[in-house]
XYZ file of C-alpha atoms in Angstrom:
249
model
C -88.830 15.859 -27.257
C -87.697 15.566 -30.847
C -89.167 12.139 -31.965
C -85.964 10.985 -33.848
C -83.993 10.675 -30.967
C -83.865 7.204 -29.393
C -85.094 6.598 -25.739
C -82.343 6.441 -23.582
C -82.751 3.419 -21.556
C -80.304 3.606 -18.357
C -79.836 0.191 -16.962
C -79.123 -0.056 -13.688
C -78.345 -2.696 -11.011
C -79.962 -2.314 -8.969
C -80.093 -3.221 -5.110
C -81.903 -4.376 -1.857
C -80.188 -1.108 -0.208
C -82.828 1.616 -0.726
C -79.844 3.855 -1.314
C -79.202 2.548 -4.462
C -82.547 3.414 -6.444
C -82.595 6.724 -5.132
C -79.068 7.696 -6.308
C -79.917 6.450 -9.351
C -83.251 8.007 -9.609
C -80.933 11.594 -8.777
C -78.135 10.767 -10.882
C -81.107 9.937 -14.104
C -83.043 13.417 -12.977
C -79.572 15.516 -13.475
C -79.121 13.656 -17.128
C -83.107 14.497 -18.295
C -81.920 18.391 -16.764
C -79.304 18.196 -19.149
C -80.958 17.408 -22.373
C -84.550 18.089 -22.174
C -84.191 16.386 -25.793
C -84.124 13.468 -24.857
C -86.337 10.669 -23.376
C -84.846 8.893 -20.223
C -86.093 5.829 -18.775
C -84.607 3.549 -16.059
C -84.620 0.098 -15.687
C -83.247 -2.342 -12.945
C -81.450 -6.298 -13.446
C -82.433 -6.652 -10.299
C -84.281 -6.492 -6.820
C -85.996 -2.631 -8.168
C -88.394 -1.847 -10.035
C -89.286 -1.245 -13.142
C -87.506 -4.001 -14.812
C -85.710 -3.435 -17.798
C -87.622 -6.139 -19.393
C -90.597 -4.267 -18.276
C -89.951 -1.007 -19.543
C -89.154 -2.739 -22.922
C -92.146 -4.083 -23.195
C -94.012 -0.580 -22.332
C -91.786 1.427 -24.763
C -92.617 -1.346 -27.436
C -96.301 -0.794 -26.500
C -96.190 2.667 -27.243
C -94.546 2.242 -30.822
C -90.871 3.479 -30.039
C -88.954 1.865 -32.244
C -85.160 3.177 -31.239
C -83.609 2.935 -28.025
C -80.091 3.400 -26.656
C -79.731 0.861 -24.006
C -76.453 2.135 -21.797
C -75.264 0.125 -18.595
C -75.012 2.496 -15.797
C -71.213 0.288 -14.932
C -68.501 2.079 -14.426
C -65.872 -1.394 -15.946
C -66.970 -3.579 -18.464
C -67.319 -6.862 -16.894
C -69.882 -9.689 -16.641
C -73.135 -7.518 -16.184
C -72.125 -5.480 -19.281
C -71.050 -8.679 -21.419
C -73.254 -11.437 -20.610
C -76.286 -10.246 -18.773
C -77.447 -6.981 -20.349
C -77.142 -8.458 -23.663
C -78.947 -11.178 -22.439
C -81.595 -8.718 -21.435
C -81.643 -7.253 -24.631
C -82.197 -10.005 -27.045
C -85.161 -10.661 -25.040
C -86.581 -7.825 -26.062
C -89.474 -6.989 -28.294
C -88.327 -7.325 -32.039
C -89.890 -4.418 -32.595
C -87.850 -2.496 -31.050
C -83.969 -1.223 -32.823
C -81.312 -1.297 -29.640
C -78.341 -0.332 -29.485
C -76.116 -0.848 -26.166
C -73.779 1.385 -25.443
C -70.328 1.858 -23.869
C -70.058 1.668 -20.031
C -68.902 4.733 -18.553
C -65.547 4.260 -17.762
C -62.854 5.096 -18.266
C -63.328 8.621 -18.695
C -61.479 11.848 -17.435
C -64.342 13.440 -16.588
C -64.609 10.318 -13.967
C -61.723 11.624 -12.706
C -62.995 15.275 -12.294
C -65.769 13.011 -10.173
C -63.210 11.802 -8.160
C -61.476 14.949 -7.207
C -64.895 16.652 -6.692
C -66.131 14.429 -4.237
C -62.090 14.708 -2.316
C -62.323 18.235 -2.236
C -65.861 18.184 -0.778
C -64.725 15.320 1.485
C -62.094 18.183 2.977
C -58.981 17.977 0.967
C -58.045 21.029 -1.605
C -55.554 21.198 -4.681
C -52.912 22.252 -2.377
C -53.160 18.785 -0.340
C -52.543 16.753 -3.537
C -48.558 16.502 -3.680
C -48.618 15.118 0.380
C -51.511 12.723 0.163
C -51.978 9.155 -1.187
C -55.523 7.921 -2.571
C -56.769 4.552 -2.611
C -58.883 4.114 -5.960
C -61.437 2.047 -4.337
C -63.800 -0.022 -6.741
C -66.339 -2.599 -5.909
C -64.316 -5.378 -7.062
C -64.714 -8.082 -10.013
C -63.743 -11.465 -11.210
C -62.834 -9.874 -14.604
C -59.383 -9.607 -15.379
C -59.800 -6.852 -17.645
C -62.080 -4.878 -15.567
C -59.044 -4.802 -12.717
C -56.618 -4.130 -15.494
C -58.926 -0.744 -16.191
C -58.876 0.005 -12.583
C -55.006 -0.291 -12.047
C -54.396 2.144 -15.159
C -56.989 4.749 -13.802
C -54.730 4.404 -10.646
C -51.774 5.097 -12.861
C -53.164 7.588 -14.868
C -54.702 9.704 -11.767
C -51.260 9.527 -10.136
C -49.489 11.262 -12.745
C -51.993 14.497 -12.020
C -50.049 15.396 -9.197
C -50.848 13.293 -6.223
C -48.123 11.567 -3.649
C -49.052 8.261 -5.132
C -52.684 6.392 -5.928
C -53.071 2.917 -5.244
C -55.962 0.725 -6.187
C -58.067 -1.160 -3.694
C -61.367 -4.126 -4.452
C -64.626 -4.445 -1.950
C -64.690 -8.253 -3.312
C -63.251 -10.824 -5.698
C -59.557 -9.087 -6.043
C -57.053 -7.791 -4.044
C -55.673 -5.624 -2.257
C -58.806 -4.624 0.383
C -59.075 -0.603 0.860
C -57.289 -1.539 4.444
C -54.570 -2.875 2.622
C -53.911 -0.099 0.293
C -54.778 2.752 3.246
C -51.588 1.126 5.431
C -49.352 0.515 2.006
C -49.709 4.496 1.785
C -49.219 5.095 5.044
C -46.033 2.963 4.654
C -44.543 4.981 1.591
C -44.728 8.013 3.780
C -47.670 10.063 2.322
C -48.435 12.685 5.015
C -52.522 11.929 4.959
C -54.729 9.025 2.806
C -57.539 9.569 1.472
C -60.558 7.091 -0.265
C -61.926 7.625 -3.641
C -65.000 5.350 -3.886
C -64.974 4.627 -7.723
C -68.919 3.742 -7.003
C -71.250 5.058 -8.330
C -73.942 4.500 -5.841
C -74.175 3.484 -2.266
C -74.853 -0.110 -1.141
C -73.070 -3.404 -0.170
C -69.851 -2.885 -1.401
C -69.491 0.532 -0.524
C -70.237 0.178 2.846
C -67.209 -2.417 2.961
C -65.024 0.414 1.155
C -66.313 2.812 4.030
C -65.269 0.424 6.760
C -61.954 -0.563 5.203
C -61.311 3.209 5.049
C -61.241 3.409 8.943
C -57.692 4.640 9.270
C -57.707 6.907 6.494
C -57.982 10.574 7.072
C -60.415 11.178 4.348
C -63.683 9.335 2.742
C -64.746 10.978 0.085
C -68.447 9.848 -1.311
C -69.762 7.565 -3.894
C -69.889 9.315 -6.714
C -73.327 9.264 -7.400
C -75.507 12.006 -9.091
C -72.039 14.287 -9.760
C -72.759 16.444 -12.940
C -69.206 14.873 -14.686
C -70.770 11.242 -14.506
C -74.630 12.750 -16.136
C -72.377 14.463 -18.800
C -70.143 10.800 -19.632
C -73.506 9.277 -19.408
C -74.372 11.525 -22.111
C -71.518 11.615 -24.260
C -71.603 7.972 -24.332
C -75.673 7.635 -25.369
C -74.273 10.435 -28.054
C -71.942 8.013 -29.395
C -74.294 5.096 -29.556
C -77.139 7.387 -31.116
C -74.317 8.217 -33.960
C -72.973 4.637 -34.430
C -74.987 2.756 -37.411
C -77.499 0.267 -36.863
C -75.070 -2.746 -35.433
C -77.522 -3.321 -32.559
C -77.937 -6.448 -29.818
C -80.853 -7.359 -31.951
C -82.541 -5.592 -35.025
C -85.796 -5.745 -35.646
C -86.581 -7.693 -39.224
């Protein structure tokens, strides 16, 4: 590995669903595949381990000194504004992070999308007759719903019968909701998008809200469009100058 690169430190979650870690473990194995350049570590908030705390400390132990911290979030809400920074600044001052960008939005998030559709059963010929419901865990944020309603836009305008947008928790309308609203507008079949990245809680309630759909497409996961935003965005971090969480003196 070339020793000027920073560690790329992926942050997740993390969860008490064993699903979780081992999506993430896949989707972290794809990225390291990718750029055999480049470091990768993983570290959990919560309920997993290693702790990102903890695998600051190690990397500080072994005299890193750069690290691109990068939330593995799909919105930029509370997690990626208040408690990874928090996380951060806790760090080792030895250590020179810099946090990057969540992942979405992204196109290539919506190449995700339509990949997990069409291996859910649909094809690019089903697109004009069938309504999606952009299905997202949900958040208190206003802008993170704000992001999720123009993805719905956005995705709509690439040829499907109409995309609506649906929240697990904390906002509204449920993926129930948004399955019958399509059903109402006359789209010949629904389908769910999960825009999750990995399986858990929430997801579950997207998967049981999607009971009258005709198609559940999975959680995104380990797809090789999220490793390469994942990328892209470390890229853009490793490029920015120094303007980190917390520099070392």
């Amino acid at each position: 590995m070339h020793p000027s690169k920073p560690v790329l430190l992926v942050i997740a979650h993390g969860s008490r669903d064993p699903r979780h870690a081992a999506t993430v473990h896949d989707l972290v194995r794809r990225v390291r595949s990718l750029r055999p350049d480049v470091r990768v570590e993983t570290g959990f908030l919560d309920f997993n381990v290693p702790s990102v705390h903890g695998v600051l400390e190690s990397l500080a132990a072994e005299g890193v000194r750069d690290v691109v911290a990068l939330p593995l979030l799909l919105t930029r809400a509370f997690h990626a504004k208040a408690d990874i920074p928090a996380v951060l600044r806790d760090a080792p001052p030895s250590l020179r992070i810099r946090q990057a960008d969540v992942l979405g939005p992204s196109p290539l998030l919506l190449s995700a999308l339509e990949r997990r559709l069409y291996e859910a059963g649909l094809s690019p010929a089903d697109k004009s007759s069938t309504g999606v419901v952009l299905a997202s865990a949900g958040s208190t944020d206003p802008e993170a719903i704000a992001v999720i309603a123009e993805i719905a836009r956005e995705w709509r305008h690439t040829g499907w019968c109409a995309v609506r947008p649906a929240f697990a928790s904390a906002s509204l309308p449920r993926t129930e909701d948004a399955v019958r609203e399509l059903r109402a507008l006359g789209c010949k079949q629904v389908a769910v998008a999960p825009y999750v990245l990995a399986p858990g809680f929430l997801p579950d309630r997207i998967a049981r809200g999607a009971a009258e759909a005709d198609v559940l497409a999975d959680v995104l996961g380990a797809a090789p469009e999220v490793a390469r935003v994942l990328l892209h965005r470390y890229d853009e971090a490793s490029a920015r100058a120094l303007l980190p969480v917390r520099a070392s003196a």
